[in-house]
Amino acid sequence: MSKQPQTSSLLTPVWSRLSRMEPIYIILAAIVLAIVLSNPIYADYGPMMQLLRRASPLIVLAVGQLFVIVSGGFDLSVGSLITFIVLLSALVLNTHPEQVYACIALCLAIGIAAGSLNGLVVSLLKVPSIIATLGMLLAYRGAGLYLSGGSARGNLPDTFRAFGRETVYGFPIALIVVIVFGVFAAWILHGTNYGRQLFAVGTNPRAARLSGVNVTMVRVVAFMFSAVSAVVAAILLGGFSGVSTAVGNGYELQAISAAVLGGAVLLGGRGSVPAVIAGAIALHALFTLLNIWGFPKPMRDAVQGIIIISAVAYSAWRR
Amino acid sequence: MAGGGEAEVNQTSGLNGSDNPAECNAGGTIVQLNKISKRYGPVMALENVDFSCRKGEVHALVGENGAGKSTLVKVLVGAVMADAGECTVNSRKVVFRHPADAQKMGIAIVHQELNLLPDRTVAENIFMGRELTRNGMLDRRGMSNKSKAVLERLNLTIDPDTSLRDLSVAGQQMVEIAKAIAFDAQVLVLDEPTATLAADDSQTLFDLVRTLRERGLAIVYISHRMSEIFDLCDHVTVLKDGASVLSKATSEISPEQLVKAMIGRDLEKYYPPYGQVSDDAPVVLRVANGANNVLHGINMHLRKGEIAGVFGLKGSGRSELAYALWGSPGFTSGTVETVGKLALDLCTPRSAMADAVGFVPESRKDEGLALSLSIADNAMLPRRTLDGAMRHTSDANSQDVLSVFKSVGLDPADRNGEVANLSGGNQQKVVLSKWLLTGAEILVLAEPTRGVDVSAKAAIYTLLRQLADKGKSIILLSSELPEIVGMSDRIYVMRGGTITKEFARGADEAAILMEAGGSTSAKG
């Protein structure tokens, strides 16, 4: 039973506390330390905030993804939903630049609808989520390109881009969005009866159903949460990256990687919001580190692949 | 299992040699385990246990869950190494470091869960991992012929070329046994072989075991069922708390003595006394002409404070009735009336919960619990569901939650631990707590003591009677007849999807079995 190595009695409490801690916090600290050592400018407030702001879409997306992963599924559609939302907003706001808030409301409504659609297809048509959301990935990608005629068109007004670009009193608005979203998500997942139901559904859907849980509703809400997180991420990304047809590319896999790094278990039933936020920051910080070290950009993907496998292997080994 | 094709063929032909009973030194000891001890952390799983398997003998190994049966079997088949003690096979001292070592010495095991490939043929399954080859190609005809010979020697009429999927569960089990002994087995371990079989199919299994005994195999037979132990087995060894407490010929002891050795006390105290429900106690549940695609003409009622038993064999509709009372799936016609009001809508678990019904499903692990979640999260799931999803999580530390845990005999201090770490009996108490926490007045319990060891069973029986005495009303659906008779104030018997007869408390077991359409040979 006891896997702890023999240590002196003095070290035991420290060791047991360390071994119980989610490893992602240690990984995150190590990566940040490596960044600061490689380029001391990152120890300053400004560059550090810049790094966190760049990480903010991924944080939001990973937290949304966590809900679906805890329910026992995947949401692969978020990356191209981001692209779709950015392209659509650019088109809408190009003709009505004053309607920024109406446009954001429209995007959130699209997110809710898209998430419900994913959830209903998975729950009622019994299509495995990996296939259902892969299909939606292609559908949104096609729809986005069709809308924009194949290339990025239109412009995002400054009011819209403020969410990703601006600061208040030197603090990035994007991070305020992340904090609000993160606290809300943590409360839903860890503080409400819905959260307990979601963990139950992800662990044993049949037992959950026989305990009176409305499994379909619980799953649909999880997918809605993920899609809405994609819309929020799209607004942030549109803010600092502008309009492009590749803006959301690869984000679905980054979100899953970040969630797995944060200790979420891929078959459902385990995961926590703070750890996944740390996972998302760690993944983004790692990309930054590779950049500082002069790794070419395609290496990111290779590193990310190895990270996913290592994180899942680690969690399998730890159980 | 590894090895060249040539060696495998020789092994197969060895089957014919070992097959001749005349060569057997009948009654000779094949495997002898001496003073085996095994410790898991602080738990002494086995302590100085002696065990032997003799040629042509069926040796029953019994004991409560956790008594050490599975550890002893694992030592025997080489799946774990003992800390102390020795093992001899045919008087030669051996050490098994791996199951393959034991297999080479002719010790085979058939696990409770079958390890077969459903889409392959019988022959392919028998030769799985040791396929015959000819000129580097699979020798299908050779495998088919040899499988046919093996099956025929076991008096089994199974075509080796049928897909395994097309066989019944019993047929698949026969194939598993044939596979286990096809290559020079001297000792065959059967781990609760009848647990997954219907009564009729069990008979085929018993015939096969007898055939094997005549052929001189030593058989280790693990079972909980008294009738099998006394009808089939020659010798019985009882393990309790890791020690061997009794080892005798079955002809020398009575079932009562055996049970006493297993649980360490008399059986009379096993079931609590019946309840004191008068005939004019209010009816809290009434089903009239309930029917769905399996059930028809279900008429039953339940009085306040009563335990009503429903007995039925496999396929009688007993399982379906339990689900129907829980609305998953419910009745499609007829009426269901619960206390004071007409509840025509037992159509989802949620509506049943709203009518103060609670449900303990048949399969604790698949349907009752989310195993990797905590005890509190499992027990509180229905209450939290009733409270509403967007409410702040109801407190698992409140006094009423703690007192429910205490009342069922769970230590409230463990409430944040994983439910997977509990014993079967305590897990079942967690499932029961769910409905005490929602304040259910009517409890529908399907096989509430399945896979629970004997003393935990007694604790659950006592608990159920206490609940009934406090005014809860209980429907107990079970395929274990002694449990039905021992616990029920009234007994319904099911056959062919409907309730065929009602018996009074303490009715004769044989009469109930006859009514249920089972064979007259009583199950343990």
PDB file of N, CA and C in Angstrom, chain A residues 209-284:
ATOM      1  N   ARG A 209     -27.766   8.096 -13.086  1.00  0.00           N
ATOM      2  CA  ARG A 209     -29.151   8.109 -13.562  1.00  0.00           C
ATOM      3  C   ARG A 209     -30.078   7.463 -12.547  1.00  0.00           C
ATOM      4  N   LEU A 210     -29.647   6.328 -11.997  1.00  0.00           N
ATOM      5  CA  LEU A 210     -30.487   5.632 -11.016  1.00  0.00           C
ATOM      6  C   LEU A 210     -30.564   6.394  -9.698  1.00  0.00           C
ATOM      7  N   SER A 211     -29.710   7.388  -9.514  1.00  0.00           N
ATOM      8  CA  SER A 211     -29.826   8.244  -8.337  1.00  0.00           C
ATOM      9  C   SER A 211     -30.635   9.487  -8.647  1.00  0.00           C
ATOM     10  N   GLY A 212     -31.298   9.505  -9.800  1.00  0.00           N
ATOM     11  CA  GLY A 212     -32.199  10.608 -10.125  1.00  0.00           C
ATOM     12  C   GLY A 212     -31.552  11.744 -10.889  1.00  0.00           C
ATOM     13  N   VAL A 213     -30.255  11.625 -11.209  1.00  0.00           N
ATOM     14  CA  VAL A 213     -29.589  12.703 -11.934  1.00  0.00           C
ATOM     15  C   VAL A 213     -30.079  12.722 -13.381  1.00  0.00           C
ATOM     16  N   ASN A 214     -30.363  13.927 -13.878  1.00  0.00           N
ATOM     17  CA  ASN A 214     -30.740  14.073 -15.277  1.00  0.00           C
ATOM     18  C   ASN A 214     -29.457  14.128 -16.099  1.00  0.00           C
ATOM     19  N   VAL A 215     -29.016  12.941 -16.532  1.00  0.00           N
ATOM     20  CA  VAL A 215     -27.697  12.816 -17.138  1.00  0.00           C
ATOM     21  C   VAL A 215     -27.590  13.645 -18.419  1.00  0.00           C
ATOM     22  N   THR A 216     -28.655  13.653 -19.217  1.00  0.00           N
ATOM     23  CA  THR A 216     -28.639  14.430 -20.461  1.00  0.00           C
ATOM     24  C   THR A 216     -28.434  15.911 -20.168  1.00  0.00           C
ATOM     25  N   MET A 217     -29.195  16.418 -19.201  1.00  0.00           N
ATOM     26  CA  MET A 217     -29.086  17.836 -18.872  1.00  0.00           C
ATOM     27  C   MET A 217     -27.672  18.152 -18.393  1.00  0.00           C
ATOM     28  N   VAL A 218     -27.145  17.299 -17.521  1.00  0.00           N
ATOM     29  CA  VAL A 218     -25.815  17.552 -16.961  1.00  0.00           C
ATOM     30  C   VAL A 218     -24.766  17.590 -18.072  1.00  0.00           C
ATOM     31  N   ARG A 219     -24.860  16.648 -19.026  1.00  0.00           N
ATOM     32  CA  ARG A 219     -23.885  16.622 -20.114  1.00  0.00           C
ATOM     33  C   ARG A 219     -24.043  17.828 -21.035  1.00  0.00           C
ATOM     34  N   VAL A 220     -25.282  18.169 -21.355  1.00  0.00           N
ATOM     35  CA  VAL A 220     -25.513  19.309 -22.252  1.00  0.00           C
ATOM     36  C   VAL A 220     -24.932  20.582 -21.644  1.00  0.00           C
ATOM     37  N   VAL A 221     -25.134  20.766 -20.344  1.00  0.00           N
ATOM     38  CA  VAL A 221     -24.604  21.973 -19.696  1.00  0.00           C
ATOM     39  C   VAL A 221     -23.076  21.979 -19.761  1.00  0.00           C
ATOM     40  N   ALA A 222     -22.446  20.817 -19.608  1.00  0.00           N
ATOM     41  CA  ALA A 222     -20.978  20.765 -19.682  1.00  0.00           C
ATOM     42  C   ALA A 222     -20.501  21.206 -21.062  1.00  0.00           C
ATOM     43  N   PHE A 223     -21.155  20.721 -22.116  1.00  0.00           N
ATOM     44  CA  PHE A 223     -20.756  21.122 -23.473  1.00  0.00           C
ATOM     45  C   PHE A 223     -21.051  22.607 -23.708  1.00  0.00           C
ATOM     46  N   MET A 224     -22.154  23.101 -23.109  1.00  0.00           N
ATOM     47  CA  MET A 224     -22.456  24.519 -23.228  1.00  0.00           C
ATOM     48  C   MET A 224     -21.353  25.342 -22.594  1.00  0.00           C
ATOM     49  N   PHE A 225     -20.895  24.890 -21.458  1.00  0.00           N
ATOM     50  CA  PHE A 225     -19.839  25.601 -20.755  1.00  0.00           C
ATOM     51  C   PHE A 225     -18.574  25.654 -21.615  1.00  0.00           C
ATOM     52  N   SER A 226     -18.268  24.532 -22.245  1.00  0.00           N
ATOM     53  CA  SER A 226     -17.072  24.472 -23.090  1.00  0.00           C
ATOM     54  C   SER A 226     -17.215  25.416 -24.284  1.00  0.00           C
ATOM     55  N   ALA A 227     -18.389  25.414 -24.932  1.00  0.00           N
ATOM     56  CA  ALA A 227     -18.571  26.260 -26.114  1.00  0.00           C
ATOM     57  C   ALA A 227     -18.545  27.735 -25.730  1.00  0.00           C
ATOM     58  N   VAL A 228     -19.149  28.077 -24.582  1.00  0.00           N
ATOM     59  CA  VAL A 228     -19.118  29.474 -24.144  1.00  0.00           C
ATOM     60  C   VAL A 228     -17.679  29.885 -23.836  1.00  0.00           C
ATOM     61  N   SER A 229     -16.895  28.952 -23.277  1.00  0.00           N
ATOM     62  CA  SER A 229     -15.493  29.287 -23.018  1.00  0.00           C
ATOM     63  C   SER A 229     -14.769  29.549 -24.336  1.00  0.00           C
ATOM     64  N   ALA A 230     -15.170  28.855 -25.406  1.00  0.00           N
ATOM     65  CA  ALA A 230     -14.558  29.096 -26.715  1.00  0.00           C
ATOM     66  C   ALA A 230     -14.902  30.499 -27.210  1.00  0.00           C
ATOM     67  N   VAL A 231     -16.144  30.932 -26.960  1.00  0.00           N
ATOM     68  CA  VAL A 231     -16.539  32.278 -27.383  1.00  0.00           C
ATOM     69  C   VAL A 231     -15.735  33.334 -26.620  1.00  0.00           C
ATOM     70  N   VAL A 232     -15.601  33.138 -25.303  1.00  0.00           N
ATOM     71  CA  VAL A 232     -14.821  34.082 -24.498  1.00  0.00           C
ATOM     72  C   VAL A 232     -13.371  34.102 -24.990  1.00  0.00           C
ATOM     73  N   ALA A 233     -12.815  32.917 -25.256  1.00  0.00           N
ATOM     74  CA  ALA A 233     -11.440  32.836 -25.753  1.00  0.00           C
ATOM     75  C   ALA A 233     -11.329  33.541 -27.103  1.00  0.00           C
ATOM     76  N   ALA A 234     -12.357  33.406 -27.937  1.00  0.00           N
ATOM     77  CA  ALA A 234     -12.340  34.041 -29.258  1.00  0.00           C
ATOM     78  C   ALA A 234     -12.301  35.552 -29.124  1.00  0.00           C
ATOM     79  N   ILE A 235     -13.063  36.092 -28.161  1.00  0.00           N
ATOM     80  CA  ILE A 235     -13.084  37.548 -27.972  1.00  0.00           C
ATOM     81  C   ILE A 235     -11.700  38.029 -27.517  1.00  0.00           C
ATOM     82  N   LEU A 236     -11.068  37.274 -26.612  1.00  0.00           N
ATOM     83  CA  LEU A 236      -9.731  37.649 -26.149  1.00  0.00           C
ATOM     84  C   LEU A 236      -8.713  37.534 -27.282  1.00  0.00           C
ATOM     85  N   LEU A 237      -8.784  36.412 -28.031  1.00  0.00           N
ATOM     86  CA  LEU A 237      -7.819  36.180 -29.105  1.00  0.00           C
ATOM     87  C   LEU A 237      -7.970  37.221 -30.213  1.00  0.00           C
ATOM     88  N   GLY A 238      -9.245  37.498 -30.575  1.00  0.00           N
ATOM     89  CA  GLY A 238      -9.499  38.521 -31.586  1.00  0.00           C
ATOM     90  C   GLY A 238      -8.883  39.841 -31.149  1.00  0.00           C
ATOM     91  N   GLY A 239      -8.900  40.074 -29.831  1.00  0.00           N
ATOM     92  CA  GLY A 239      -8.347  41.309 -29.299  1.00  0.00           C
ATOM     93  C   GLY A 239      -6.866  41.456 -29.579  1.00  0.00           C
ATOM     94  N   PHE A 240      -6.046  40.458 -29.257  1.00  0.00           N
ATOM     95  CA  PHE A 240      -4.642  40.709 -29.481  1.00  0.00           C
ATOM     96  C   PHE A 240      -4.063  40.093 -30.742  1.00  0.00           C
ATOM     97  N   SER A 241      -4.807  39.189 -31.405  1.00  0.00           N
ATOM     98  CA  SER A 241      -4.249  38.634 -32.639  1.00  0.00           C
ATOM     99  C   SER A 241      -4.920  39.199 -33.887  1.00  0.00           C
ATOM    100  N   GLY A 242      -6.083  39.810 -33.740  1.00  0.00           N
ATOM    101  CA  GLY A 242      -6.787  40.322 -34.902  1.00  0.00           C
ATOM    102  C   GLY A 242      -7.464  39.207 -35.678  1.00  0.00           C
ATOM    103  N   VAL A 243      -7.909  39.535 -36.888  1.00  0.00           N
ATOM    104  CA  VAL A 243      -8.730  38.613 -37.672  1.00  0.00           C
ATOM    105  C   VAL A 243      -7.846  37.748 -38.570  1.00  0.00           C
ATOM    106  N   SER A 244      -8.016  36.449 -38.470  1.00  0.00           N
ATOM    107  CA  SER A 244      -7.328  35.563 -39.411  1.00  0.00           C
ATOM    108  C   SER A 244      -8.110  34.260 -39.494  1.00  0.00           C
ATOM    109  N   THR A 245      -7.926  33.526 -40.579  1.00  0.00           N
ATOM    110  CA  THR A 245      -8.694  32.279 -40.727  1.00  0.00           C
ATOM    111  C   THR A 245      -8.046  31.133 -39.955  1.00  0.00           C
ATOM    112  N   ALA A 246      -6.902  31.395 -39.321  1.00  0.00           N
ATOM    113  CA  ALA A 246      -6.227  30.322 -38.582  1.00  0.00           C
ATOM    114  C   ALA A 246      -6.159  30.640 -37.104  1.00  0.00           C
ATOM    115  N   VAL A 247      -6.946  31.633 -36.659  1.00  0.00           N
ATOM    116  CA  VAL A 247      -6.760  32.142 -35.305  1.00  0.00           C
ATOM    117  C   VAL A 247      -6.983  31.071 -34.232  1.00  0.00           C
ATOM    118  N   GLY A 248      -7.941  30.151 -34.479  1.00  0.00           N
ATOM    119  CA  GLY A 248      -8.229  29.146 -33.445  1.00  0.00           C
ATOM    120  C   GLY A 248      -7.544  27.818 -33.658  1.00  0.00           C
ATOM    121  N   ASN A 249      -6.739  27.739 -34.726  1.00  0.00           N
ATOM    122  CA  ASN A 249      -6.180  26.424 -35.080  1.00  0.00           C
ATOM    123  C   ASN A 249      -5.379  25.787 -33.949  1.00  0.00           C
ATOM    124  N   GLY A 250      -5.666  24.547 -33.671  1.00  0.00           N
ATOM    125  CA  GLY A 250      -4.867  23.800 -32.695  1.00  0.00           C
ATOM    126  C   GLY A 250      -5.246  24.057 -31.254  1.00  0.00           C
ATOM    127  N   TYR A 251      -6.170  25.016 -31.023  1.00  0.00           N
ATOM    128  CA  TYR A 251      -6.494  25.338 -29.634  1.00  0.00           C
ATOM    129  C   TYR A 251      -7.215  24.202 -28.909  1.00  0.00           C
ATOM    130  N   GLU A 252      -7.972  23.388 -29.694  1.00  0.00           N
ATOM    131  CA  GLU A 252      -8.682  22.297 -29.020  1.00  0.00           C
ATOM    132  C   GLU A 252      -7.690  21.324 -28.371  1.00  0.00           C
ATOM    133  N   LEU A 253      -6.596  21.042 -29.098  1.00  0.00           N
ATOM    134  CA  LEU A 253      -5.628  20.099 -28.538  1.00  0.00           C
ATOM    135  C   LEU A 253      -4.824  20.727 -27.410  1.00  0.00           C
ATOM    136  N   GLN A 254      -4.547  22.033 -27.546  1.00  0.00           N
ATOM    137  CA  GLN A 254      -3.853  22.704 -26.442  1.00  0.00           C
ATOM    138  C   GLN A 254      -4.709  22.674 -25.179  1.00  0.00           C
ATOM    139  N   ALA A 255      -6.021  22.876 -25.356  1.00  0.00           N
ATOM    140  CA  ALA A 255      -6.912  22.889 -24.191  1.00  0.00           C
ATOM    141  C   ALA A 255      -6.928  21.524 -23.518  1.00  0.00           C
ATOM    142  N   ILE A 256      -6.980  20.464 -24.337  1.00  0.00           N
ATOM    143  CA  ILE A 256      -6.984  19.115 -23.758  1.00  0.00           C
ATOM    144  C   ILE A 256      -5.641  18.855 -23.065  1.00  0.00           C
ATOM    145  N   SER A 257      -4.540  19.253 -23.721  1.00  0.00           N
ATOM    146  CA  SER A 257      -3.217  19.060 -23.114  1.00  0.00           C
ATOM    147  C   SER A 257      -3.146  19.760 -21.766  1.00  0.00           C
ATOM    148  N   ALA A 258      -3.635  21.002 -21.726  1.00  0.00           N
ATOM    149  CA  ALA A 258      -3.567  21.777 -20.493  1.00  0.00           C
ATOM    150  C   ALA A 258      -4.387  21.104 -19.397  1.00  0.00           C
ATOM    151  N   ALA A 259      -5.570  20.604 -19.768  1.00  0.00           N
ATOM    152  CA  ALA A 259      -6.423  19.950 -18.770  1.00  0.00           C
ATOM    153  C   ALA A 259      -5.749  18.696 -18.232  1.00  0.00           C
ATOM    154  N   VAL A 260      -5.126  17.937 -19.138  1.00  0.00           N
ATOM    155  CA  VAL A 260      -4.459  16.708 -18.722  1.00  0.00           C
ATOM    156  C   VAL A 260      -3.253  17.037 -17.843  1.00  0.00           C
ATOM    157  N   LEU A 261      -2.505  18.073 -18.245  1.00  0.00           N
ATOM    158  CA  LEU A 261      -1.382  18.525 -17.420  1.00  0.00           C
ATOM    159  C   LEU A 261      -1.862  18.890 -16.021  1.00  0.00           C
ATOM    160  N   GLY A 262      -3.049  19.451 -15.957  1.00  0.00           N
ATOM    161  CA  GLY A 262      -3.611  19.857 -14.670  1.00  0.00           C
ATOM    162  C   GLY A 262      -4.231  18.708 -13.904  1.00  0.00           C
ATOM    163  N   GLY A 263      -4.026  17.490 -14.360  1.00  0.00           N
ATOM    164  CA  GLY A 263      -4.445  16.337 -13.583  1.00  0.00           C
ATOM    165  C   GLY A 263      -5.843  15.831 -13.875  1.00  0.00           C
ATOM    166  N   ALA A 264      -6.527  16.385 -14.888  1.00  0.00           N
ATOM    167  CA  ALA A 264      -7.848  15.850 -15.228  1.00  0.00           C
ATOM    168  C   ALA A 264      -7.674  14.462 -15.841  1.00  0.00           C
ATOM    169  N   VAL A 265      -8.566  13.549 -15.481  1.00  0.00           N
ATOM    170  CA  VAL A 265      -8.469  12.183 -15.989  1.00  0.00           C
ATOM    171  C   VAL A 265      -9.369  12.052 -17.205  1.00  0.00           C
ATOM    172  N   LEU A 266      -8.794  11.524 -18.312  1.00  0.00           N
ATOM    173  CA  LEU A 266      -9.489  11.594 -19.593  1.00  0.00           C
ATOM    174  C   LEU A 266     -10.773  10.785 -19.659  1.00  0.00           C
ATOM    175  N   LEU A 267     -10.932   9.760 -18.826  1.00  0.00           N
ATOM    176  CA  LEU A 267     -12.185   9.010 -18.916  1.00  0.00           C
ATOM    177  C   LEU A 267     -13.249   9.570 -17.976  1.00  0.00           C
ATOM    178  N   GLY A 268     -12.971  10.718 -17.379  1.00  0.00           N
ATOM    179  CA  GLY A 268     -14.010  11.368 -16.597  1.00  0.00           C
ATOM    180  C   GLY A 268     -13.887  11.183 -15.104  1.00  0.00           C
ATOM    181  N   GLY A 269     -14.570  12.070 -14.366  1.00  0.00           N
ATOM    182  CA  GLY A 269     -14.692  11.888 -12.936  1.00  0.00           C
ATOM    183  C   GLY A 269     -13.638  12.546 -12.073  1.00  0.00           C
ATOM    184  N   ARG A 270     -12.570  13.070 -12.661  1.00  0.00           N
ATOM    185  CA  ARG A 270     -11.536  13.709 -11.858  1.00  0.00           C
ATOM    186  C   ARG A 270     -11.037  14.972 -12.513  1.00  0.00           C
ATOM    187  N   GLY A 271     -10.722  15.975 -11.711  1.00  0.00           N
ATOM    188  CA  GLY A 271     -10.154  17.206 -12.235  1.00  0.00           C
ATOM    189  C   GLY A 271     -10.502  18.371 -11.329  1.00  0.00           C
ATOM    190  N   SER A 272      -9.659  19.411 -11.359  1.00  0.00           N
ATOM    191  CA  SER A 272      -9.988  20.589 -10.560  1.00  0.00           C
ATOM    192  C   SER A 272      -9.625  21.849 -11.337  1.00  0.00           C
ATOM    193  N   VAL A 273     -10.420  22.895 -11.128  1.00  0.00           N
ATOM    194  CA  VAL A 273     -10.244  24.138 -11.886  1.00  0.00           C
ATOM    195  C   VAL A 273      -8.887  24.793 -11.607  1.00  0.00           C
ATOM    196  N   PRO A 274      -8.483  24.987 -10.342  1.00  0.00           N
ATOM    197  CA  PRO A 274      -7.191  25.653 -10.127  1.00  0.00           C
ATOM    198  C   PRO A 274      -6.026  24.893 -10.784  1.00  0.00           C
ATOM    199  N   ALA A 275      -6.029  23.568 -10.685  1.00  0.00           N
ATOM    200  CA  ALA A 275      -4.928  22.801 -11.258  1.00  0.00           C
ATOM    201  C   ALA A 275      -4.908  22.925 -12.777  1.00  0.00           C
ATOM    202  N   VAL A 276      -6.099  22.976 -13.392  1.00  0.00           N
ATOM    203  CA  VAL A 276      -6.144  23.097 -14.847  1.00  0.00           C
ATOM    204  C   VAL A 276      -5.706  24.493 -15.281  1.00  0.00           C
ATOM    205  N   ILE A 277      -6.033  25.517 -14.490  1.00  0.00           N
ATOM    206  CA  ILE A 277      -5.532  26.870 -14.791  1.00  0.00           C
ATOM    207  C   ILE A 277      -4.002  26.848 -14.747  1.00  0.00           C
ATOM    208  N   ALA A 278      -3.447  26.193 -13.718  1.00  0.00           N
ATOM    209  CA  ALA A 278      -1.991  26.077 -13.632  1.00  0.00           C
ATOM    210  C   ALA A 278      -1.456  25.315 -14.841  1.00  0.00           C
ATOM    211  N   GLY A 279      -2.182  24.287 -15.269  1.00  0.00           N
ATOM    212  CA  GLY A 279      -1.764  23.507 -16.435  1.00  0.00           C
ATOM    213  C   GLY A 279      -1.707  24.364 -17.692  1.00  0.00           C
ATOM    214  N   ALA A 280      -2.730  25.216 -17.871  1.00  0.00           N
ATOM    215  CA  ALA A 280      -2.764  26.069 -19.060  1.00  0.00           C
ATOM    216  C   ALA A 280      -1.623  27.077 -19.037  1.00  0.00           C
ATOM    217  N   ILE A 281      -1.383  27.691 -17.856  1.00  0.00           N
ATOM    218  CA  ILE A 281      -0.280  28.650 -17.756  1.00  0.00           C
ATOM    219  C   ILE A 281       1.039  27.930 -18.024  1.00  0.00           C
ATOM    220  N   ALA A 282       1.186  26.721 -17.468  1.00  0.00           N
ATOM    221  CA  ALA A 282       2.433  25.974 -17.636  1.00  0.00           C
ATOM    222  C   ALA A 282       2.677  25.662 -19.099  1.00  0.00           C
ATOM    223  N   LEU A 283       1.620  25.258 -19.800  1.00  0.00           N
ATOM    224  CA  LEU A 283       1.789  24.904 -21.218  1.00  0.00           C
ATOM    225  C   LEU A 283       2.219  26.144 -22.015  1.00  0.00           C
ATOM    226  N   HIS A 284       1.531  27.264 -21.760  1.00  0.00           N
ATOM    227  CA  HIS A 284       1.877  28.481 -22.480  1.00  0.00           C
ATOM    228  C   HIS A 284       3.299  28.936 -22.115  1.00  0.00           C
TER     229      HIS A 284
END
